[in-house]
mmCIF file of C-alpha atoms and ligand atoms in Angstrom:
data_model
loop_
_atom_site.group_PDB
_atom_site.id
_atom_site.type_symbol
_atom_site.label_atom_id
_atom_site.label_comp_id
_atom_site.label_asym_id
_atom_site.label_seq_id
_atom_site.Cartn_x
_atom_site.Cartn_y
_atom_site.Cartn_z
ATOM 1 C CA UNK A 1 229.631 160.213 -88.738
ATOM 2 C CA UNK A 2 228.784 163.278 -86.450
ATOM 3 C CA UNK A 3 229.330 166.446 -87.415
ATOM 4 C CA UNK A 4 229.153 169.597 -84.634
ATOM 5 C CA UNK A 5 228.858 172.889 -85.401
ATOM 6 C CA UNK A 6 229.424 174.898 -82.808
ATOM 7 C CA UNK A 7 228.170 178.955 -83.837
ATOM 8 C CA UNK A 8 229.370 182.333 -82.519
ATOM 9 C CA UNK A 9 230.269 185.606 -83.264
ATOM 10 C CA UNK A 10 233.870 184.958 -81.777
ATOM 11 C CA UNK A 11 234.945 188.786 -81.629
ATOM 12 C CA UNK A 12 237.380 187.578 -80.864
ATOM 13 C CA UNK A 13 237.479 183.879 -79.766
ATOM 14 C CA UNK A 14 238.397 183.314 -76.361
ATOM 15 C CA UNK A 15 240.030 179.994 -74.400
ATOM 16 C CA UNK A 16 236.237 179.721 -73.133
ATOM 17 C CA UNK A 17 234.930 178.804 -76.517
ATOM 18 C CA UNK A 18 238.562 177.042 -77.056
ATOM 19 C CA UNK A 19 237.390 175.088 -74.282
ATOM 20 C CA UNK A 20 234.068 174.159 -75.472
ATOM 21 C CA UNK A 21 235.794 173.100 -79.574
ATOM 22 C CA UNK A 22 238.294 171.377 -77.466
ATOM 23 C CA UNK A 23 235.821 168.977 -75.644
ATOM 24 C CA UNK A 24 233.201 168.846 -78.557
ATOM 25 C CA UNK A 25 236.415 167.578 -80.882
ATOM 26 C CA UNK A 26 237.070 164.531 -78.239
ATOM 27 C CA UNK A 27 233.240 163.080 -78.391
ATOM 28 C CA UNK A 28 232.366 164.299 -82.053
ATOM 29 C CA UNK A 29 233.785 162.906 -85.445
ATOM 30 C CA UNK A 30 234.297 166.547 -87.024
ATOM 31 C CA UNK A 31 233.352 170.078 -85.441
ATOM 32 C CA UNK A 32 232.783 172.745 -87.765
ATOM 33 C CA UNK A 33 233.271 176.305 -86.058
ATOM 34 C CA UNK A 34 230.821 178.527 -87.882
ATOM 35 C CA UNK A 35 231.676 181.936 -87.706
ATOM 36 C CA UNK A 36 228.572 183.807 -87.730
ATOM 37 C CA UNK A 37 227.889 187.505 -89.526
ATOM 38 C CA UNK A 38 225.733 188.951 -87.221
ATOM 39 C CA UNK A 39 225.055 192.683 -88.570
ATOM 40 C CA UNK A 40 223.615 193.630 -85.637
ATOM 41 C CA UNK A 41 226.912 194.076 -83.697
ATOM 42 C CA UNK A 42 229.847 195.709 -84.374
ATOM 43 C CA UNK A 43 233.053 194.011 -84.247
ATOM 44 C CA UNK A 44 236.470 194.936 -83.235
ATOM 45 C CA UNK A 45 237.037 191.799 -86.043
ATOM 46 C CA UNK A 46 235.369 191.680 -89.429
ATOM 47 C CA UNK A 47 234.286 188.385 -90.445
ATOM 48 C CA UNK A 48 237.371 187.444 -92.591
ATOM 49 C CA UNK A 49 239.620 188.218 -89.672
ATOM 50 C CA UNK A 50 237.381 186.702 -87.232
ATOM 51 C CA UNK A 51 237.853 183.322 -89.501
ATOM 52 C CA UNK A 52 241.642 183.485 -89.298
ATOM 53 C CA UNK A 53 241.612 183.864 -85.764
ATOM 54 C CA UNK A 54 239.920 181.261 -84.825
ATOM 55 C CA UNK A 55 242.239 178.842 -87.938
ATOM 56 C CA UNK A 56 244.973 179.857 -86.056
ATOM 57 C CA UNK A 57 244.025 178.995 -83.035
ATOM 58 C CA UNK A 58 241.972 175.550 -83.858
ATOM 59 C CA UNK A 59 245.209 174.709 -86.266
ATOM 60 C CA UNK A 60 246.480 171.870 -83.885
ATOM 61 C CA UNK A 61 242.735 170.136 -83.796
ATOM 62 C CA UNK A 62 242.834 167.447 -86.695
ATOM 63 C CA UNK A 63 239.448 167.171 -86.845
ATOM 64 C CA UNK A 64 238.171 170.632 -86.647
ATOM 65 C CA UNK A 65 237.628 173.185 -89.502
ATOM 66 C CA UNK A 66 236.253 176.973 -89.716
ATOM 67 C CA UNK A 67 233.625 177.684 -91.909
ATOM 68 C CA UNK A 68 231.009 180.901 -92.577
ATOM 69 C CA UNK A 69 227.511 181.116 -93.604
ATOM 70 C CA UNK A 70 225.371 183.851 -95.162
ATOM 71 C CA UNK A 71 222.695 181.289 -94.135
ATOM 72 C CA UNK A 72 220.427 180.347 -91.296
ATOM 73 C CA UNK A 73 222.333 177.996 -89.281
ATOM 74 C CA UNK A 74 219.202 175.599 -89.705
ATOM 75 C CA UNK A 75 219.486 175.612 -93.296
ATOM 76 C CA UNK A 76 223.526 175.286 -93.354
ATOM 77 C CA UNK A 77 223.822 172.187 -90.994
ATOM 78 C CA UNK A 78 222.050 170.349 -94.164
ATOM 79 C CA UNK A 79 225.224 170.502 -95.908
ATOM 80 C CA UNK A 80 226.547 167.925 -92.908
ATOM 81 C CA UNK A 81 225.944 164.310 -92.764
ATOM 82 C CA UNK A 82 224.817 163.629 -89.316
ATOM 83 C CA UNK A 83 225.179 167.601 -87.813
ATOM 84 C CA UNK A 84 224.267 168.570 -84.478
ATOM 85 C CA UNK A 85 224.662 171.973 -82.955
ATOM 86 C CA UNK A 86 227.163 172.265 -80.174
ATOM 87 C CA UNK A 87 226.357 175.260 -77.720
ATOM 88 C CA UNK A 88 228.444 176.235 -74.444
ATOM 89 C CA UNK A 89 226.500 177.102 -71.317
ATOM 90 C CA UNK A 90 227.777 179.463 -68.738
ATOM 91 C CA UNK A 91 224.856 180.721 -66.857
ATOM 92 C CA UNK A 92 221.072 180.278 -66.301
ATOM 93 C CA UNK A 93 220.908 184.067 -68.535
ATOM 94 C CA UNK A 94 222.558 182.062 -71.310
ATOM 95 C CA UNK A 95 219.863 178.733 -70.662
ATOM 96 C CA UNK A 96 216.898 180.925 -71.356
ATOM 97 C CA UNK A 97 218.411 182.431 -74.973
ATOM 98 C CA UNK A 98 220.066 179.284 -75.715
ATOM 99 C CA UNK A 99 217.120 176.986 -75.368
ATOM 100 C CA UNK A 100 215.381 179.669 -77.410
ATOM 101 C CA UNK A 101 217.406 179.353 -80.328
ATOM 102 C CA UNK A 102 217.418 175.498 -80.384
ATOM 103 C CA UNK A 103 213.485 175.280 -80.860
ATOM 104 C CA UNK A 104 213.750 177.853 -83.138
ATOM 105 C CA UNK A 105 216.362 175.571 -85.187
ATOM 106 C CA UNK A 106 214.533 172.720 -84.320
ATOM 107 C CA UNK A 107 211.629 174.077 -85.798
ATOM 108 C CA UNK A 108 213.232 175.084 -89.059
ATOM 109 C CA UNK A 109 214.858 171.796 -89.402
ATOM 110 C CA UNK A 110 213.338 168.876 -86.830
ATOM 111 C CA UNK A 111 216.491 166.605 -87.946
ATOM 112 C CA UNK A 112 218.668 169.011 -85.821
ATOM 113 C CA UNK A 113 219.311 168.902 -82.554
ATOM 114 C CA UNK A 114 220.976 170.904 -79.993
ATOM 115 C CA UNK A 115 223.667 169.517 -77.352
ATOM 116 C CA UNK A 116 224.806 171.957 -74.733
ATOM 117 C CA UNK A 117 228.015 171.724 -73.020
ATOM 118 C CA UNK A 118 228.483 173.736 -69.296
ATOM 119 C CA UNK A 119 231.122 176.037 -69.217
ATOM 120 C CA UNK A 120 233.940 174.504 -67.409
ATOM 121 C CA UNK A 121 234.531 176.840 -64.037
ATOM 122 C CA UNK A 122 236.847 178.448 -65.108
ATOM 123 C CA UNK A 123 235.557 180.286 -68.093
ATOM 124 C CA UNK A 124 232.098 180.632 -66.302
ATOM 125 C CA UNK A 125 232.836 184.427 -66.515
ATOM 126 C CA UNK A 126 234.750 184.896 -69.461
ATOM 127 C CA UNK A 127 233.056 186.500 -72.709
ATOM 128 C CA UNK A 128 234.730 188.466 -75.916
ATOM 129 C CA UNK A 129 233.410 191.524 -74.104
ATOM 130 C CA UNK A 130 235.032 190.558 -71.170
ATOM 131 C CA UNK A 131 238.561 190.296 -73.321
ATOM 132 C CA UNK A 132 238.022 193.602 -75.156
ATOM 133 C CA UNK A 133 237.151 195.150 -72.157
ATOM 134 C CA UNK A 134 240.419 193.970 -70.325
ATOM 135 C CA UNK A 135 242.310 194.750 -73.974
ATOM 136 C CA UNK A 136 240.888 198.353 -73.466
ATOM 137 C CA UNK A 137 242.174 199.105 -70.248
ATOM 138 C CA UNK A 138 245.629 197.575 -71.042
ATOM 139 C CA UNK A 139 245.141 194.291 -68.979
ATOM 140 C CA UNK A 140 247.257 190.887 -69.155
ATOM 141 C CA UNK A 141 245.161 188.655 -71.984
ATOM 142 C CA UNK A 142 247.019 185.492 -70.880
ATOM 143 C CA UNK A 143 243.980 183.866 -68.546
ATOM 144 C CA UNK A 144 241.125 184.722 -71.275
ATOM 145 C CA UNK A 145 242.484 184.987 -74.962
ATOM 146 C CA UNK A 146 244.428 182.038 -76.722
ATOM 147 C CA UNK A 147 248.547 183.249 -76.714
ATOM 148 C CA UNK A 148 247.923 183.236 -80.557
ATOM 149 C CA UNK A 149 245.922 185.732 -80.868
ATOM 150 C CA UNK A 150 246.907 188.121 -78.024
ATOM 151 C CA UNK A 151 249.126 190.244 -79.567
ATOM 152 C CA UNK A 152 246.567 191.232 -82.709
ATOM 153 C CA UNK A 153 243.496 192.202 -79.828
ATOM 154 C CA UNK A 154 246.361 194.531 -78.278
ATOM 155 C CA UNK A 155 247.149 196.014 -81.475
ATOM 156 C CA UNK A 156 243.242 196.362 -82.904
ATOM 157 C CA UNK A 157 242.451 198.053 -79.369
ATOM 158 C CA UNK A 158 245.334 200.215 -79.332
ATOM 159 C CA UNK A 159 244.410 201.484 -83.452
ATOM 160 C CA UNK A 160 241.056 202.043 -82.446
ATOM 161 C CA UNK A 161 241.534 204.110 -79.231
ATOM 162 C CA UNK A 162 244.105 205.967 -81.712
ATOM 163 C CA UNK A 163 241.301 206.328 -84.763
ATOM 164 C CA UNK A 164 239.246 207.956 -82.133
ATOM 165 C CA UNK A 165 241.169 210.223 -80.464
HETATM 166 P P1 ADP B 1 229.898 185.713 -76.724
HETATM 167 O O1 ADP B 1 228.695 185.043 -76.142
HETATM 168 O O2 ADP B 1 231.099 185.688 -75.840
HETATM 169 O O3 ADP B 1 229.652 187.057 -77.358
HETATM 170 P P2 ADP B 1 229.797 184.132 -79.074
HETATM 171 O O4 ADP B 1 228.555 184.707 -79.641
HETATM 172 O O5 ADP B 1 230.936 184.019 -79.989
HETATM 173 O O6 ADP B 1 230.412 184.883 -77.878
HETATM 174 O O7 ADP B 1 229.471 182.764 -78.365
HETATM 175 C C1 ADP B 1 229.257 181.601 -79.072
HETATM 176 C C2 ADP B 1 228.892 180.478 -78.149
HETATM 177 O O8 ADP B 1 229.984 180.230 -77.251
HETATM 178 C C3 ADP B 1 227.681 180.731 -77.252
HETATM 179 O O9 ADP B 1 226.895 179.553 -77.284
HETATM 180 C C4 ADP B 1 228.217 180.903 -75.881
HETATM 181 O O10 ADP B 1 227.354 180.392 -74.891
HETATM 182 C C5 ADP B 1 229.485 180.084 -75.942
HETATM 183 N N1 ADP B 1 230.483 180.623 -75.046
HETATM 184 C C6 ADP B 1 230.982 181.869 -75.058
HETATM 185 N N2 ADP B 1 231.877 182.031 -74.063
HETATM 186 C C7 ADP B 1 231.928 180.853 -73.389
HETATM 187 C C8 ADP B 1 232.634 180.388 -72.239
HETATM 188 N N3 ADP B 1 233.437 181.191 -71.556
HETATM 189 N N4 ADP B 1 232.455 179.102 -71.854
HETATM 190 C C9 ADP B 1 231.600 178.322 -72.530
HETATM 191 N N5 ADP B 1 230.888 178.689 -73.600
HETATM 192 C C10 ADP B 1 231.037 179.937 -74.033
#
Protein backbone atom coordinates (compact mmCIF):
# COMPACT_ATOMS: atom_id res chain seq x y z
CA UNK A 1 0.00 0.00 0.00
CA UNK A 2 1.14 3.58 -1.09
CA UNK A 3 0.05 6.36 0.44
CA UNK A 4 0.68 10.15 -1.28
CA UNK A 5 0.44 13.12 0.35
CA UNK A 6 0.41 15.74 -1.70
CA UNK A 7 0.94 19.39 0.64
CA UNK A 8 -0.17 22.98 -0.07
CA UNK A 9 -1.54 25.91 1.18
CA UNK A 10 -4.52 25.62 -1.39
CA UNK A 11 -5.88 29.32 -0.87
CA UNK A 12 -7.88 28.32 -2.59
CA UNK A 13 -7.33 25.05 -4.56
CA UNK A 14 -7.22 25.41 -8.12
CA UNK A 15 -7.93 22.71 -11.24
CA UNK A 16 -3.93 22.86 -11.38
CA UNK A 17 -3.51 21.09 -8.11
CA UNK A 18 -6.97 19.18 -9.11
CA UNK A 19 -4.90 18.07 -11.83
CA UNK A 20 -1.96 16.92 -10.00
CA UNK A 21 -4.63 14.76 -6.98
CA UNK A 22 -6.28 13.62 -10.09
CA UNK A 23 -3.19 11.85 -11.66
CA UNK A 24 -1.46 10.99 -8.25
CA UNK A 25 -5.05 9.08 -7.35
CA UNK A 26 -4.66 6.85 -10.75
CA UNK A 27 -0.90 5.48 -9.87
CA UNK A 28 -1.18 5.69 -5.93
CA UNK A 29 -3.33 3.40 -3.56
CA UNK A 30 -4.60 6.47 -1.33
CA UNK A 31 -3.61 10.32 -1.62
CA UNK A 32 -3.95 12.27 1.36
CA UNK A 33 -4.29 16.15 0.54
CA UNK A 34 -2.66 17.84 3.50
CA UNK A 35 -3.75 21.15 3.95
CA UNK A 36 -0.97 23.01 5.34
CA UNK A 37 -1.16 26.10 8.14
CA UNK A 38 1.40 28.15 6.99
CA UNK A 39 1.32 31.39 9.38
CA UNK A 40 3.41 33.12 7.33
CA UNK A 41 0.74 34.01 4.70
CA UNK A 42 -2.41 35.35 4.89
CA UNK A 43 -5.28 33.68 3.41
CA UNK A 44 -8.36 34.78 1.73
CA UNK A 45 -9.37 30.99 3.36
CA UNK A 46 -8.69 30.00 6.94
CA UNK A 47 -7.62 26.57 7.36
CA UNK A 48 -11.07 25.03 8.21
CA UNK A 49 -12.50 26.52 5.06
CA UNK A 50 -9.54 25.76 3.07
CA UNK A 51 -10.29 21.88 4.17
CA UNK A 52 -13.88 22.02 2.93
CA UNK A 53 -12.92 23.34 -0.22
CA UNK A 54 -10.79 21.12 -1.26
CA UNK A 55 -13.63 17.91 0.33
CA UNK A 56 -15.83 19.34 -1.94
CA UNK A 57 -14.02 19.34 -4.67
CA UNK A 58 -11.95 15.85 -4.19
CA UNK A 59 -15.62 14.32 -3.12
CA UNK A 60 -15.92 12.21 -6.40
CA UNK A 61 -12.14 10.63 -5.84
CA UNK A 62 -12.77 7.26 -3.87
CA UNK A 63 -9.55 7.02 -2.82
CA UNK A 64 -8.60 10.43 -1.76
CA UNK A 65 -9.10 12.13 1.68
CA UNK A 66 -8.21 15.74 3.23
CA UNK A 67 -6.36 15.89 6.19
CA UNK A 68 -4.35 18.85 8.38
CA UNK A 69 -1.30 18.85 10.39
CA UNK A 70 0.06 21.11 13.14
CA UNK A 71 3.15 18.97 12.32
CA UNK A 72 6.18 18.87 10.11
CA UNK A 73 5.14 17.11 7.11
CA UNK A 74 8.25 14.75 7.80
CA UNK A 75 6.99 13.79 11.03
CA UNK A 76 3.14 13.38 9.84
CA UNK A 77 3.80 11.03 6.79
CA UNK A 78 4.80 8.44 9.76
CA UNK A 79 1.27 8.06 10.50
CA UNK A 80 1.08 6.36 6.69
CA UNK A 81 2.04 2.93 5.82
CA UNK A 82 4.12 3.23 2.79
CA UNK A 83 3.81 7.45 2.30
CA UNK A 84 5.50 9.30 -0.27
CA UNK A 85 5.21 12.98 -0.93
CA UNK A 86 3.55 13.96 -4.15
CA UNK A 87 4.70 17.52 -5.42
CA UNK A 88 3.51 19.30 -8.80
CA UNK A 89 6.14 21.02 -10.91
CA UNK A 90 5.40 23.96 -13.06
CA UNK A 91 8.59 25.74 -13.64
CA UNK A 92 12.40 25.53 -13.17
CA UNK A 93 11.59 28.58 -10.10
CA UNK A 94 9.44 25.87 -8.52
CA UNK A 95 12.52 22.89 -9.18
CA UNK A 96 14.96 24.87 -7.13
CA UNK A 97 12.37 25.32 -3.85
CA UNK A 98 10.89 22.06 -4.44
CA UNK A 99 14.02 20.00 -4.49
CA UNK A 100 14.87 22.06 -1.42
CA UNK A 101 12.17 20.93 0.61
CA UNK A 102 12.51 17.20 -0.32
CA UNK A 103 16.17 16.94 1.20
CA UNK A 104 15.04 18.80 3.88
CA UNK A 105 12.20 16.00 4.44
CA UNK A 106 14.46 13.52 3.44
CA UNK A 107 16.71 14.49 5.99
CA UNK A 108 14.19 14.55 8.79
CA UNK A 109 12.85 11.26 7.81
CA UNK A 110 15.29 9.17 5.14
CA UNK A 111 12.18 6.62 4.68
CA UNK A 112 10.45 9.47 2.70
CA UNK A 113 10.74 10.23 -0.53
CA UNK A 114 9.65 12.82 -2.87
CA UNK A 115 7.93 12.14 -6.44
CA UNK A 116 7.32 15.18 -8.57
CA UNK A 117 4.74 15.35 -11.13
CA UNK A 118 5.12 18.29 -14.20
CA UNK A 119 2.39 20.47 -14.45
CA UNK A 120 0.34 19.43 -17.32
CA UNK A 121 0.47 22.58 -20.02
CA UNK A 122 -2.20 23.79 -19.29
CA UNK A 123 -1.95 24.78 -15.70
CA UNK A 124 1.81 25.66 -16.26
CA UNK A 125 0.69 29.24 -15.32
CA UNK A 126 -2.00 28.87 -13.03
CA UNK A 127 -1.41 29.57 -9.14
CA UNK A 128 -4.08 30.56 -6.16
CA UNK A 129 -2.62 34.02 -6.68
CA UNK A 130 -3.27 33.85 -10.11
CA UNK A 131 -7.21 32.95 -9.21
CA UNK A 132 -7.52 35.65 -6.52
CA UNK A 133 -6.01 37.96 -8.64
CA UNK A 134 -8.53 37.26 -11.58
CA UNK A 135 -11.41 36.99 -8.56
CA UNK A 136 -10.25 40.62 -7.70
CA UNK A 137 -10.68 42.19 -10.86
CA UNK A 138 -14.05 40.44 -11.51
CA UNK A 139 -12.71 37.84 -14.10
CA UNK A 140 -14.46 34.47 -15.41
CA UNK A 141 -13.01 31.60 -12.76
CA UNK A 142 -14.18 28.82 -15.12
CA UNK A 143 -10.48 27.94 -16.81
CA UNK A 144 -8.58 28.09 -13.24
CA UNK A 145 -10.91 27.32 -10.17
CA UNK A 146 -12.97 23.97 -9.85
CA UNK A 147 -17.03 25.06 -10.74
CA UNK A 148 -17.48 24.02 -7.01
CA UNK A 149 -15.88 26.38 -5.52
CA UNK A 150 -16.28 29.43 -7.82
CA UNK A 151 -19.03 31.01 -6.50
CA UNK A 152 -17.53 31.16 -2.61
CA UNK A 153 -13.90 32.93 -4.14
CA UNK A 154 -16.44 35.54 -5.81
CA UNK A 155 -18.21 36.09 -2.71
CA UNK A 156 -14.89 36.11 -0.17
CA UNK A 157 -13.33 38.71 -2.78
CA UNK A 158 -16.29 40.75 -3.10
CA UNK A 159 -16.65 40.87 1.29
CA UNK A 160 -13.22 41.75 1.47
CA UNK A 161 -13.00 44.60 -1.11
CA UNK A 162 -16.31 45.67 0.91
CA UNK A 163 -14.50 45.24 4.62
CA UNK A 164 -11.97 47.56 3.20
CA UNK A 165 -13.57 50.16 1.68
P1 LIG B 1 0.59 27.79 -4.72
O1 LIG B 1 1.96 27.32 -5.08
O2 LIG B 1 -0.32 27.98 -5.89
O3 LIG B 1 0.52 28.91 -3.72
P2 LIG B 1 0.19 25.63 -2.92
O4 LIG B 1 1.17 26.06 -1.89
O5 LIG B 1 -1.14 25.25 -2.43
O6 LIG B 1 -0.14 26.67 -4.01
O7 LIG B 1 0.83 24.51 -3.83
C1 LIG B 1 0.95 23.21 -3.41
C2 LIG B 1 1.66 22.38 -4.44
O8 LIG B 1 0.89 22.36 -5.65
C3 LIG B 1 3.04 22.89 -4.85
O9 LIG B 1 3.90 21.76 -4.89
C4 LIG B 1 2.89 23.41 -6.23
O10 LIG B 1 4.03 23.21 -7.02
C5 LIG B 1 1.73 22.59 -6.75
N1 LIG B 1 0.97 23.33 -7.73
C6 LIG B 1 0.37 24.51 -7.54
N2 LIG B 1 -0.23 24.92 -8.68
C7 LIG B 1 0.02 23.97 -9.62
C8 LIG B 1 -0.30 23.82 -11.00
N3 LIG B 1 -0.96 24.76 -11.66
N4 LIG B 1 0.10 22.69 -11.63
C9 LIG B 1 0.81 21.77 -10.95
N5 LIG B 1 1.16 21.85 -9.67
C10 LIG B 1 0.78 22.93 -8.99
Amino acid sequence: MTTALIPGSFDPITLGHLNIIRRAANIFDKVVVCVMKNSAKNYLFDTEERIELVKRVVDRLPNVEVATTDLLLAEYAKRYEGAVIVKGLRAVSDFDYECQIAMVNKKMNPELETFFLTASEKYTFLSSTVVKEMAAYGADLSEFAPVEIIDDIIQRTNDRRQSQS
